[in-house]
mmCIF file of C-alpha atoms and ligand atoms in Angstrom:
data_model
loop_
_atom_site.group_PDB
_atom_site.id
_atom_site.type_symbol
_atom_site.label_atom_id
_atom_site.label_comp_id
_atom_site.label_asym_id
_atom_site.label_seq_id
_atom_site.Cartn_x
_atom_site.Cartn_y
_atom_site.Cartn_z
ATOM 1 C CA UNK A 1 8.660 -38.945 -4.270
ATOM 2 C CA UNK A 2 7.410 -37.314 -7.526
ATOM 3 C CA UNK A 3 6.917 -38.800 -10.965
ATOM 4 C CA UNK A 4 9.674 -36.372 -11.770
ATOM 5 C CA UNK A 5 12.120 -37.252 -9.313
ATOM 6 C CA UNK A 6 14.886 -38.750 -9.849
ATOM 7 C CA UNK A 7 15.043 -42.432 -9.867
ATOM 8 C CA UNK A 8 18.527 -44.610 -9.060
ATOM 9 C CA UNK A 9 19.051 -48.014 -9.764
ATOM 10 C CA UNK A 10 22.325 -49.380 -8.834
ATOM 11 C CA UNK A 11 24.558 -47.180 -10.085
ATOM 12 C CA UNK A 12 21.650 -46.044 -13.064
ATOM 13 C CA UNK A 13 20.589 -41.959 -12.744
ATOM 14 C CA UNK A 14 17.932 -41.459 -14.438
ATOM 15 C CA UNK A 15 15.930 -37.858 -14.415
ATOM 16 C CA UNK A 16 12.569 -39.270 -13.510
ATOM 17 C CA UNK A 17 10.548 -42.130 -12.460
ATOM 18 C CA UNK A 18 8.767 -42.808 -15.822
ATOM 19 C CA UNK A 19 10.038 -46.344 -17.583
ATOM 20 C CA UNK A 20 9.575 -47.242 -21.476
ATOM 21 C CA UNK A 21 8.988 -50.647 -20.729
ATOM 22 C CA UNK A 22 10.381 -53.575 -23.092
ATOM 23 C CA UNK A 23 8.819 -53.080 -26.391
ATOM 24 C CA UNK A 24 9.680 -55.988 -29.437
ATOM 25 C CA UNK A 25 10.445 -53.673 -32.158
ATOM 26 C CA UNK A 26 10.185 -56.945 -35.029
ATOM 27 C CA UNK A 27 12.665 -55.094 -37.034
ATOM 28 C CA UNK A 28 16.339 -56.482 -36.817
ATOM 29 C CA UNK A 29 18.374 -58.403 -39.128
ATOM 30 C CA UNK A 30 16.112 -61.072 -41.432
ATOM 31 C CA UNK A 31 16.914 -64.771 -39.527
ATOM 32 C CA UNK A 32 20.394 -62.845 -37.823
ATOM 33 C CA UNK A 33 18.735 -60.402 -35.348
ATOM 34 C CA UNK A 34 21.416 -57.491 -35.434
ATOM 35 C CA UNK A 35 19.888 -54.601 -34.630
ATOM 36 C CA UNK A 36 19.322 -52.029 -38.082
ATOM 37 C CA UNK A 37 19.038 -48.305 -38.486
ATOM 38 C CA UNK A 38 15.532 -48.113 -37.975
ATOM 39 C CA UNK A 39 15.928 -49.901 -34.955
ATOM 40 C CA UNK A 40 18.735 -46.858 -33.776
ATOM 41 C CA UNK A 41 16.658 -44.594 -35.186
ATOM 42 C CA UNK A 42 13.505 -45.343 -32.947
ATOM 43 C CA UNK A 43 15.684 -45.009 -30.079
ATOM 44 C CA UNK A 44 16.718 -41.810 -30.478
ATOM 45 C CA UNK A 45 13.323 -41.006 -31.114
ATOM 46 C CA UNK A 46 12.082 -42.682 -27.340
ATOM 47 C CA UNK A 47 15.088 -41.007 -25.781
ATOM 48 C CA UNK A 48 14.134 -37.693 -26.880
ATOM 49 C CA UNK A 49 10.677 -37.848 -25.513
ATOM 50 C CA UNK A 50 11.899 -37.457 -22.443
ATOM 51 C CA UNK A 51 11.398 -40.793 -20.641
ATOM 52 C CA UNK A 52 13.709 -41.537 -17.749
ATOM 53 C CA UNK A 53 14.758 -44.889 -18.553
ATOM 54 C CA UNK A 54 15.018 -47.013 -22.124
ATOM 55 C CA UNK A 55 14.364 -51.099 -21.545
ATOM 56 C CA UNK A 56 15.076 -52.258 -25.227
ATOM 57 C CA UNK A 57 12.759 -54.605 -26.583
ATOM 58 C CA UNK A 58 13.464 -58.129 -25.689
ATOM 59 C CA UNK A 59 17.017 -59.408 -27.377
ATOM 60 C CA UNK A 60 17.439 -63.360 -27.364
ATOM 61 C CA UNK A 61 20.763 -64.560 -25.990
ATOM 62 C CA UNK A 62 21.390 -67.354 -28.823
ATOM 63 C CA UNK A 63 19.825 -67.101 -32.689
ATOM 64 C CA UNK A 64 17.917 -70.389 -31.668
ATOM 65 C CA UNK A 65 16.112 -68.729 -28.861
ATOM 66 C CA UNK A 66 14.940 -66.555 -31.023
ATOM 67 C CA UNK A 67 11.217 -65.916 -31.301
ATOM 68 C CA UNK A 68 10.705 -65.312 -34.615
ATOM 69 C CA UNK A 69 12.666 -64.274 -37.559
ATOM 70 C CA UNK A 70 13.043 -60.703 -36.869
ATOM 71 C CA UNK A 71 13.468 -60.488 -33.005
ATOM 72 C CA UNK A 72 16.643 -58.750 -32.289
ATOM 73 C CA UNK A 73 19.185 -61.350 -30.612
ATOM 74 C CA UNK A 74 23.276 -60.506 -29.233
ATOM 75 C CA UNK A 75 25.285 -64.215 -29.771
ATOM 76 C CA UNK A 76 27.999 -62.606 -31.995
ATOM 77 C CA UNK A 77 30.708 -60.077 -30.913
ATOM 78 C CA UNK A 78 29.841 -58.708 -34.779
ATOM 79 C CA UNK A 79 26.830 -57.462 -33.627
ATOM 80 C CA UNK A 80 29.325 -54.680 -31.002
ATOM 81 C CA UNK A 81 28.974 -52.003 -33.429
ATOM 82 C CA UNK A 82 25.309 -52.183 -34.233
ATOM 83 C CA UNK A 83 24.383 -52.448 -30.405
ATOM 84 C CA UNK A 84 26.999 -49.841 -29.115
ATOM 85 C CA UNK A 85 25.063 -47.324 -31.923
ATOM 86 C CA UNK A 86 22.196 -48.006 -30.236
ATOM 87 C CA UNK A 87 22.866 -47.281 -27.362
ATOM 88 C CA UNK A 88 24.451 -44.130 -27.937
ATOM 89 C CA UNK A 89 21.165 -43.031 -29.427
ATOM 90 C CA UNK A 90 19.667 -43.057 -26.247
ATOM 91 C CA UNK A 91 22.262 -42.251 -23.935
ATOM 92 C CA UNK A 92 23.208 -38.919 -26.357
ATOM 93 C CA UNK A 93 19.427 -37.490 -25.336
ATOM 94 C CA UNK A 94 20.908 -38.439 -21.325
ATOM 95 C CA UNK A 95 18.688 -40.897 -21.724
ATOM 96 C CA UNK A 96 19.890 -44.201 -19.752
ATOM 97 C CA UNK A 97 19.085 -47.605 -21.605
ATOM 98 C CA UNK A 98 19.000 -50.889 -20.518
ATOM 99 C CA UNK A 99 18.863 -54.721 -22.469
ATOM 100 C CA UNK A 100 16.235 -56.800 -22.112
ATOM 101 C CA UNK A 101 18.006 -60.472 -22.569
ATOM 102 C CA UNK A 102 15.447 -63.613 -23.493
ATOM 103 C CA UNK A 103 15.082 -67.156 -25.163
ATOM 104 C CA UNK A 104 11.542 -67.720 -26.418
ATOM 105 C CA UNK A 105 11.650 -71.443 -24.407
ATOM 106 C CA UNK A 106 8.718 -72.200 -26.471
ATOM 107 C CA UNK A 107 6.758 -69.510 -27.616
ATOM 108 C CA UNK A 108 8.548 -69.446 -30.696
ATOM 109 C CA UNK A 109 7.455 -69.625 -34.325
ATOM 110 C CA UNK A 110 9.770 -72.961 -35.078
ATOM 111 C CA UNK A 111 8.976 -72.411 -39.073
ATOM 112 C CA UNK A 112 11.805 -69.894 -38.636
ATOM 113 C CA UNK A 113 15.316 -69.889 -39.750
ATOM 114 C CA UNK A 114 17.528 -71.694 -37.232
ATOM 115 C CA UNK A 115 14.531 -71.267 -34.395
ATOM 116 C CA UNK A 116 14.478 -74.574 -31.856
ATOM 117 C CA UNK A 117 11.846 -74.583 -29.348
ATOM 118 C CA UNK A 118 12.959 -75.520 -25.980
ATOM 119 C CA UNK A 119 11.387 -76.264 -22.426
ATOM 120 C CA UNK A 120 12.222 -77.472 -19.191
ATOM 121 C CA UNK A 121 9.610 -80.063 -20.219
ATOM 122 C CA UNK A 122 7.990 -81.384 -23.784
ATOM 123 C CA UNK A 123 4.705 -79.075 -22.954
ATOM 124 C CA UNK A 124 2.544 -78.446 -25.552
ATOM 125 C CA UNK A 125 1.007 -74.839 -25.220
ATOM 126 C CA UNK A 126 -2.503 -74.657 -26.122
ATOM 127 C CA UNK A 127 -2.537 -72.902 -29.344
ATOM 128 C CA UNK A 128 0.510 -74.189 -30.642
ATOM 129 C CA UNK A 129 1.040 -77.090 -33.086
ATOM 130 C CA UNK A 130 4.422 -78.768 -31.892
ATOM 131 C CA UNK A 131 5.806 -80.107 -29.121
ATOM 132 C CA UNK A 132 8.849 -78.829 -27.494
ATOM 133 C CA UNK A 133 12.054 -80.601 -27.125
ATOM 134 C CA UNK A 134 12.905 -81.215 -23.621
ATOM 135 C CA UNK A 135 16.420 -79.023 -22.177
ATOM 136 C CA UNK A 136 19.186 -81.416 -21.690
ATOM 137 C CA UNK A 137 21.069 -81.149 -18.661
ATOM 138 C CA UNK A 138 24.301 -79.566 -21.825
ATOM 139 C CA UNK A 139 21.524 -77.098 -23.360
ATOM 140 C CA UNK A 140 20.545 -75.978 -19.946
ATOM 141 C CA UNK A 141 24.379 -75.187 -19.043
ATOM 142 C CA UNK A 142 25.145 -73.729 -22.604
ATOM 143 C CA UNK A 143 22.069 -71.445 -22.480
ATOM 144 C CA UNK A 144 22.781 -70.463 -18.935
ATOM 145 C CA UNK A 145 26.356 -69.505 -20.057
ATOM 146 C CA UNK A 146 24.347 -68.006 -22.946
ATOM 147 C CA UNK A 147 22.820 -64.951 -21.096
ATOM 148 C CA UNK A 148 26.147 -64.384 -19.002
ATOM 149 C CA UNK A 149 27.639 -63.632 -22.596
ATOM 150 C CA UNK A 150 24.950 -62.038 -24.224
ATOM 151 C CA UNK A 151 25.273 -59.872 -20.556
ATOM 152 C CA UNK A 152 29.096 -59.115 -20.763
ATOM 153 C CA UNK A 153 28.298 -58.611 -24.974
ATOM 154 C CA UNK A 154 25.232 -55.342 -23.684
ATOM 155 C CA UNK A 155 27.828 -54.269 -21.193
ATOM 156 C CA UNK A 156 31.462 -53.864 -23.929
ATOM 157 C CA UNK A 157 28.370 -52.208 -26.368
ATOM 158 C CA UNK A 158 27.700 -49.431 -23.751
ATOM 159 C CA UNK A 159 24.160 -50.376 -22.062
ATOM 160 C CA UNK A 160 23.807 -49.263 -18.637
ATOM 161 C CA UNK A 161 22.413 -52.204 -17.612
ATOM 162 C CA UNK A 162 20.524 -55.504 -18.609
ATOM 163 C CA UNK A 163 17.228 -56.750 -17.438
ATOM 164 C CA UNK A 164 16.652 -60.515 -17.209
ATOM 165 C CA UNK A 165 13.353 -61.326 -18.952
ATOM 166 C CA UNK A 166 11.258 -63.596 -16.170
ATOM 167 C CA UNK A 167 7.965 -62.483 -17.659
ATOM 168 C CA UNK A 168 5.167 -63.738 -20.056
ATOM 169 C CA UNK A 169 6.230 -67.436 -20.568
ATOM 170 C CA UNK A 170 9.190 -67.327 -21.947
ATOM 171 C CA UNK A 171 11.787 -69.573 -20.901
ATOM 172 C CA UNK A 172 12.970 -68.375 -17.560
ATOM 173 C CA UNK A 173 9.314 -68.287 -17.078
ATOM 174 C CA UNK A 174 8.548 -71.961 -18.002
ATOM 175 C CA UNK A 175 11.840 -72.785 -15.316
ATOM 176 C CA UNK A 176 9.715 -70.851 -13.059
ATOM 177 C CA UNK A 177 6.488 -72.746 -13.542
ATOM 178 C CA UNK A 178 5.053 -76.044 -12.484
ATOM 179 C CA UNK A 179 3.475 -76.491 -15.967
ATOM 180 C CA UNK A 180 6.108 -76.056 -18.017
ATOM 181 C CA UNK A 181 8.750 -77.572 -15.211
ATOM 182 C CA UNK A 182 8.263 -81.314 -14.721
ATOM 183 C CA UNK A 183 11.586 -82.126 -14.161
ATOM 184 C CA UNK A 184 12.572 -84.327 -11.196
ATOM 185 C CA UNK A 185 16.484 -82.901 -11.633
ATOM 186 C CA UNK A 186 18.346 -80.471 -9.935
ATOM 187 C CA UNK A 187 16.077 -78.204 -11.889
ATOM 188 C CA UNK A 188 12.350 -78.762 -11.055
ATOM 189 C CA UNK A 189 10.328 -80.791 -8.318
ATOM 190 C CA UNK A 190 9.766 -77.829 -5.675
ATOM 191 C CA UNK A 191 9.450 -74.138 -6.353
ATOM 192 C CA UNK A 192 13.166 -73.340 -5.138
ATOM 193 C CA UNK A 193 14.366 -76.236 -7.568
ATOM 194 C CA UNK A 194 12.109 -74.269 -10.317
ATOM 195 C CA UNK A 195 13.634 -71.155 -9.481
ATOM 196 C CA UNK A 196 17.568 -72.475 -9.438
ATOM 197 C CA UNK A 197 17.625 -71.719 -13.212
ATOM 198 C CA UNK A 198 17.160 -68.140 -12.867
ATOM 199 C CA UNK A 199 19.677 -67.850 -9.852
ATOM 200 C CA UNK A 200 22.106 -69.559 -11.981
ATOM 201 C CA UNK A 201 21.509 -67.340 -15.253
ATOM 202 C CA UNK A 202 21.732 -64.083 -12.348
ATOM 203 C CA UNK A 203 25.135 -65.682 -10.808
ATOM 204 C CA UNK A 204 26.922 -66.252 -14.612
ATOM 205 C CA UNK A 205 26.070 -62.919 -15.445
ATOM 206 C CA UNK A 206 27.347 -61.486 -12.310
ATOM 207 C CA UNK A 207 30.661 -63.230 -12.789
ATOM 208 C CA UNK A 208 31.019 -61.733 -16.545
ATOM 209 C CA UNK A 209 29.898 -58.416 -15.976
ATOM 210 C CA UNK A 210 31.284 -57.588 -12.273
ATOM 211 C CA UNK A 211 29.939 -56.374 -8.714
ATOM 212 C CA UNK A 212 28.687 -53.002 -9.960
ATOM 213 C CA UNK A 213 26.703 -53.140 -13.568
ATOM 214 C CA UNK A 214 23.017 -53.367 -12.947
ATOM 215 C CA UNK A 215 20.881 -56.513 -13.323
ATOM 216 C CA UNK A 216 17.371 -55.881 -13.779
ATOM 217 C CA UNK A 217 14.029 -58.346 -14.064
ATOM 218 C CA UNK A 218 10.567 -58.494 -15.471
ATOM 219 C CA UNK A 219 8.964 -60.763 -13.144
ATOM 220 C CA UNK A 220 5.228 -62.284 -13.288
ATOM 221 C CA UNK A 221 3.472 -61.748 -10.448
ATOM 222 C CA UNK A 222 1.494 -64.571 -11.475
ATOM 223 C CA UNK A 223 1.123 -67.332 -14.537
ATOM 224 C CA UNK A 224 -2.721 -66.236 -14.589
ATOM 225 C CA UNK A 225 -2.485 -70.471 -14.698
ATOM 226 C CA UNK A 226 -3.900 -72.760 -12.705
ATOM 227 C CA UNK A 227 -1.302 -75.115 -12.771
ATOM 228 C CA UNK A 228 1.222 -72.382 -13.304
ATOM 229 C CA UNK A 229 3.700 -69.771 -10.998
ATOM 230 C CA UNK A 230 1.841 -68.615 -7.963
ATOM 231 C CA UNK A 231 1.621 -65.452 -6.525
ATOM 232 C CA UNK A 232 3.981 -67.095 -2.985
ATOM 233 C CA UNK A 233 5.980 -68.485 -5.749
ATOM 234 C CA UNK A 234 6.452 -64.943 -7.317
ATOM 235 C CA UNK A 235 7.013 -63.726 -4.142
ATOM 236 C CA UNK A 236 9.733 -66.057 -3.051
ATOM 237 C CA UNK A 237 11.996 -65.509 -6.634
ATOM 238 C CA UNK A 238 11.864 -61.296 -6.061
ATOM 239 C CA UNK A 239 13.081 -61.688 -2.577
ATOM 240 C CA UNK A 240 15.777 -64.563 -3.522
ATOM 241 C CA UNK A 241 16.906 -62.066 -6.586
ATOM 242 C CA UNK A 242 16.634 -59.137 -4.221
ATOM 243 C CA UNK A 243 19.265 -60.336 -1.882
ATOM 244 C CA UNK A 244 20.921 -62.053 -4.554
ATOM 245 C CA UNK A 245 21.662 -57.933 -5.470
ATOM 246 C CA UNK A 246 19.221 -57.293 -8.648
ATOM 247 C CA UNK A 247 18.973 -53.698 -8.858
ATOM 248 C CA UNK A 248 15.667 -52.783 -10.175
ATOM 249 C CA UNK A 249 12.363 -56.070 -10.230
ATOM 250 C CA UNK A 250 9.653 -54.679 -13.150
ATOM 251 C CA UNK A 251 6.310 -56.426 -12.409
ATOM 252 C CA UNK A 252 4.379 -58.076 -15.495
ATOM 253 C CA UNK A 253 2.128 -60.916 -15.284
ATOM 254 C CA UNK A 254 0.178 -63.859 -17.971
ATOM 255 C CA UNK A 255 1.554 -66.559 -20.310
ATOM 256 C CA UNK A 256 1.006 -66.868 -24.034
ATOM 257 C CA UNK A 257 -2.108 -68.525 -23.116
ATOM 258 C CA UNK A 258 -3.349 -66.324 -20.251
ATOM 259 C CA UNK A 259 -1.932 -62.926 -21.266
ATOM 260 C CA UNK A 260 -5.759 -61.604 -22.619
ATOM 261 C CA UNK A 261 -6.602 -62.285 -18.352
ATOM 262 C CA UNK A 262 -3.261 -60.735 -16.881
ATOM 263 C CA UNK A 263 -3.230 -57.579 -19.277
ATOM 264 C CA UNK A 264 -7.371 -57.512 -18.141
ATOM 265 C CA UNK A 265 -8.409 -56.853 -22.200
ATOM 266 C CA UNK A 266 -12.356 -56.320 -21.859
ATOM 267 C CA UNK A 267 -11.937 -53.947 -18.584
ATOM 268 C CA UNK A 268 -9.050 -51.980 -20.339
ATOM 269 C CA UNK A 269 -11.311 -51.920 -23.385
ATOM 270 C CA UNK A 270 -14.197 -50.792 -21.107
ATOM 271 C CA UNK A 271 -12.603 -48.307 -18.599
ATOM 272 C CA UNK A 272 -9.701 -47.234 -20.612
ATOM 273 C CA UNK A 273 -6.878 -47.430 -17.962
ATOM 274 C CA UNK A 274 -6.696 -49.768 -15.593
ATOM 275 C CA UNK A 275 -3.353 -51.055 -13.444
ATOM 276 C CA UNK A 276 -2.957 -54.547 -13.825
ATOM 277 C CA UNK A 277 -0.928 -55.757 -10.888
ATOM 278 C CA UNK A 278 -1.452 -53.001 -8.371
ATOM 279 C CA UNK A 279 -2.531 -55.237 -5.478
ATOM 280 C CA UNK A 280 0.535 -57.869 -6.364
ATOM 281 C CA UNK A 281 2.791 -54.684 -6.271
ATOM 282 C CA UNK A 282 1.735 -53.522 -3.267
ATOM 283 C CA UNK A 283 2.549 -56.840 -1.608
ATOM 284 C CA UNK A 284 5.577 -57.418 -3.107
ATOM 285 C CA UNK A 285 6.977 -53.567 -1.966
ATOM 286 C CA UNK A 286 7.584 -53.944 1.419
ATOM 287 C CA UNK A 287 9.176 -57.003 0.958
ATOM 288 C CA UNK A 288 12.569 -56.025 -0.941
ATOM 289 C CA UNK A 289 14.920 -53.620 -0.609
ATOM 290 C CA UNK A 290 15.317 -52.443 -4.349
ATOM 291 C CA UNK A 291 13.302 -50.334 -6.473
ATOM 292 C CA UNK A 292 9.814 -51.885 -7.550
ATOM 293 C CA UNK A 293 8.770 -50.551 -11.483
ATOM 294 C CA UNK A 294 5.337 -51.652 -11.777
ATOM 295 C CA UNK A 295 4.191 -51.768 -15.550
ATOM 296 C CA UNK A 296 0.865 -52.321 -17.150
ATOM 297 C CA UNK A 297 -2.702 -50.423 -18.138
ATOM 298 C CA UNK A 298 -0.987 -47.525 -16.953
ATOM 299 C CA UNK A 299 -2.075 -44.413 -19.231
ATOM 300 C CA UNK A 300 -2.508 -41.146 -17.435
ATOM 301 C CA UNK A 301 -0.191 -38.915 -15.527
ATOM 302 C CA UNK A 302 -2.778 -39.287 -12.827
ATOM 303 C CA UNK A 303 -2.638 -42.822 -11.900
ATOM 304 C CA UNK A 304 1.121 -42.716 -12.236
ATOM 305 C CA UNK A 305 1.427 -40.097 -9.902
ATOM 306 C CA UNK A 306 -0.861 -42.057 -7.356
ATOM 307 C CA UNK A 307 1.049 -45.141 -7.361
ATOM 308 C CA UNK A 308 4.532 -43.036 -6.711
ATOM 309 C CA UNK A 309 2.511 -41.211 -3.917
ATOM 310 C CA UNK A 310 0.896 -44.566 -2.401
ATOM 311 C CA UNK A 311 4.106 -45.836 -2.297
ATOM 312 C CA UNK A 312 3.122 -48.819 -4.214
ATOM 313 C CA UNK A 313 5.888 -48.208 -6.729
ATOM 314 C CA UNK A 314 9.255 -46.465 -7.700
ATOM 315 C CA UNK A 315 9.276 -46.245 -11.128
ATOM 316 C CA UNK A 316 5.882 -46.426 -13.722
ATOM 317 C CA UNK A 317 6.571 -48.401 -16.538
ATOM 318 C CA UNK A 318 5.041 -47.956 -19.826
ATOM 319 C CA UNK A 319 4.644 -49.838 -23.392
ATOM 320 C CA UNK A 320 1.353 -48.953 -25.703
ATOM 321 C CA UNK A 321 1.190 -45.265 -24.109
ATOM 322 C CA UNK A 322 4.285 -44.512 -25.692
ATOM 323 C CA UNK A 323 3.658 -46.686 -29.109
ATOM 324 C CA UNK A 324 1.446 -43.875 -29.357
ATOM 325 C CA UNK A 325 3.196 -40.964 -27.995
ATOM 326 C CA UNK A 326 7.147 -41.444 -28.038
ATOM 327 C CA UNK A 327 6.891 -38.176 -26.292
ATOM 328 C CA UNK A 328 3.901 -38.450 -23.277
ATOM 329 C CA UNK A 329 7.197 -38.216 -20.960
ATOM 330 C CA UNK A 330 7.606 -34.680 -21.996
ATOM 331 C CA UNK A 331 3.835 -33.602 -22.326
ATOM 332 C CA UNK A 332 3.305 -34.864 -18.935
ATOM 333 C CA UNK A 333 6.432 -33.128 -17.513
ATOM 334 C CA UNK A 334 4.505 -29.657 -19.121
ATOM 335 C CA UNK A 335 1.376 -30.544 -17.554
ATOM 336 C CA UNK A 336 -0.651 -31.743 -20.431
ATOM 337 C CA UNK A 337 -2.643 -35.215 -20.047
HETATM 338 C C1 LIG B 401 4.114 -54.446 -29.314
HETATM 339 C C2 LIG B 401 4.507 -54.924 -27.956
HETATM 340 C C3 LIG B 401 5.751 -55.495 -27.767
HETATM 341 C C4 LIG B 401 6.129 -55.943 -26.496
HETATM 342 N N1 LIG B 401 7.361 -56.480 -26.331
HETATM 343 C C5 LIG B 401 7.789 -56.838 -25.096
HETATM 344 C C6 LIG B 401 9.107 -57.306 -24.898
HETATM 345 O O1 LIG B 401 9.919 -57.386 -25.813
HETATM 346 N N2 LIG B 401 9.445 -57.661 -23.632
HETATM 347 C C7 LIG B 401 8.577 -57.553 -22.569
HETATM 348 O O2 LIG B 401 8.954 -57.866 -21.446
HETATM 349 N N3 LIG B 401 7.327 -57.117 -22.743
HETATM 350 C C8 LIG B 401 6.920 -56.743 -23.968
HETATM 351 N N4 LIG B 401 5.665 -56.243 -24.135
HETATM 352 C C9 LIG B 401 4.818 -56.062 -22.943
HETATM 353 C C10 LIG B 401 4.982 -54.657 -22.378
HETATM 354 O O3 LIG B 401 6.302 -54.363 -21.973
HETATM 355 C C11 LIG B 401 4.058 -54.415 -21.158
HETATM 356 O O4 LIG B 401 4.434 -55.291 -20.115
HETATM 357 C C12 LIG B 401 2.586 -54.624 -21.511
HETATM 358 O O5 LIG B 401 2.279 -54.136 -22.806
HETATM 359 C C13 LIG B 401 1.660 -53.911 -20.506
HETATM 360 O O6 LIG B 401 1.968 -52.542 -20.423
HETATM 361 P P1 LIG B 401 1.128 -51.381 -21.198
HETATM 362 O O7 LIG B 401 -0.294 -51.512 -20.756
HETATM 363 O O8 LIG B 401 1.782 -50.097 -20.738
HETATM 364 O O9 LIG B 401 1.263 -51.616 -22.647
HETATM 365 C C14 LIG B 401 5.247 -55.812 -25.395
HETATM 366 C C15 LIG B 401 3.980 -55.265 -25.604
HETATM 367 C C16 LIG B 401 3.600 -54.807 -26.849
HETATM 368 C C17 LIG B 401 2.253 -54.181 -27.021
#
């Protein structure tokens, strides 16, 4: 297996093993979130730099789950045209591309148009200055039915596939974690009550968008918390999604309050490059059966041609490199670092 390989997932092709990683762009719609022209734009421009596979930046399934006023969000079949452009921008440079769906839970700026922060539980995070209102048993079922729509929405627009986002502390992620999850419902209590909410959002958007469109995740290896997801926790949701039939499980790792830990700031200041959840990846590997991106402090072709070779990984997934360098796909591919 070589970086530049090919790389399948489910019924995804693409040309190599190199991942642009979900990247916020902050530049749809004011208060709507429908993607805009620069927002095409920048697509085509990743898709020509010869990356195998496009994850958009995180899209919210409803405009209150929203993170802010210009996150890009799909709750209106208005928004077809705008996405399906999109996604031709990538796909037209044979570039496949893939929809991160979210709700900010809450890490969300609520000073913004039509924003309502949610949790499982009213858990104040640390640097915030408002307390979230606590899911209903009705919010839980209308956000769940939420992402199956937002799901079937990415697949009439075109996207190959959608990735659910489990990552960073957003609101599958607060389902997924004792601190956020206090609930003593069908929802929290035990770690596979805590993890029902994803299974449920993975089951209504299997019903909407069929047997054969690919659902992807960004899961945390870890909440970097010590009251928060555990690494056996982690663990236990990739092999429950794995047999559930996701087709690709990115690893990411941190909270809004732990992220400066998980994404290891002062070392990657220090030493430049260094791969955040390498040992958690290479635990996780032999336990499922589908492909295993592994994303983070990855910056040279080097290293990402280790981790193929180690077998630690299938696919190398990358976010600030390619800020940088929409094209370090391509250099690579010629051999320059
Ligand atoms: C500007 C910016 C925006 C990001 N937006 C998202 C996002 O929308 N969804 C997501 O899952 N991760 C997001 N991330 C995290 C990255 O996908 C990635 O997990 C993280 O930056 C570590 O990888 P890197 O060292 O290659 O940058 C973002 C990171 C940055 C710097």
């Amino acid at each position: 297996m070589t970086l530049f390989s090919p790389l399948q997932i489910g019924n995804i092709q693409a040309r190599n093993r190199l991942v642009r990683s979900a990247t916020g762009e902050s530049a749809a719609e004011l208060d709507v979130g429908c993607p805009t022209e620069e927002m095409i734009e920048l697509y085509a421009k990743v898709a020509a730099g010869g990356v195998g596979l496009i994850i958009t930046g995180h899209t919210a399934v409803s405009i209150e789950g929203r993170c802010s006023d210009t996150m890009t969000a799909f709750y209106s079949d208005d928004f077809l045209p705008a996405f399906t452009r999109m996604a031709e921008a990538s796909q037209a440079h044979g570039t496949p591309i893939v929809c991160q769906l979210n709700h900010g839970g809450r890490q969300v700026n609520p000073e913004h148009k039509h924003i309502r922060p949610l949790c499982p539980s009213p858990v104040e995070a640390d640097d915030a200055d408002f307390l979230p209102e606590e899911l209903s048993a009705s919010d839980i079922e209308r956000i769940i039915d939420d992402f199956a729509k937002a799901a079937g929405r990415c697949k009439k627009a075109g996207f190959d596939g959608v990735q659910i986002h489990s990552a960073h502390g957003y609101l599958i992620s607060q389902f997924n974690s004792a601190l956020t999850n206090r609930r003593t419902d069908h929802w929290g209590g035990t770690p596979e009550k805590r993890r029902a909410f994803i299974a449920a959002v993975y089951r209504a958007m299997r019903e909407d968008v069929g047997d054969d469109y690919p659902i992807l995740v960004k899961q945390n290896v870890s909440d970097f918390h010590p009251e928060g997801l555990t690494e056996g926790e982690a663990l236990a949701i990739c092999k429950m999604l794995d047999e559930m039939g996701i087709a690709a499980i990115e690893l990411s790792g941190g909270i809004a309050e732990t992220i400066p830990i998980a994404f290891r700031e002062q070392e990657l200041k220090e030493k430049g490059e260094v791969v955040f959840f390498e040992r958690e990846a290479r635990a996780i590997r032999p336990e499922i059966r589908c492909p295993l991106i592994l994303t983070g402090g990855i910056r040279t072709l080097a290293t990402a041609e280790r981790l193929l070779a180690e077998g630690t990984c299938d696919g190398v997934g990358l976010c600030r490199a390619m800020l940088e360098e929409p094209d370090l796909p391509l250099k690579w591919q010629r051999g320059q670092q």
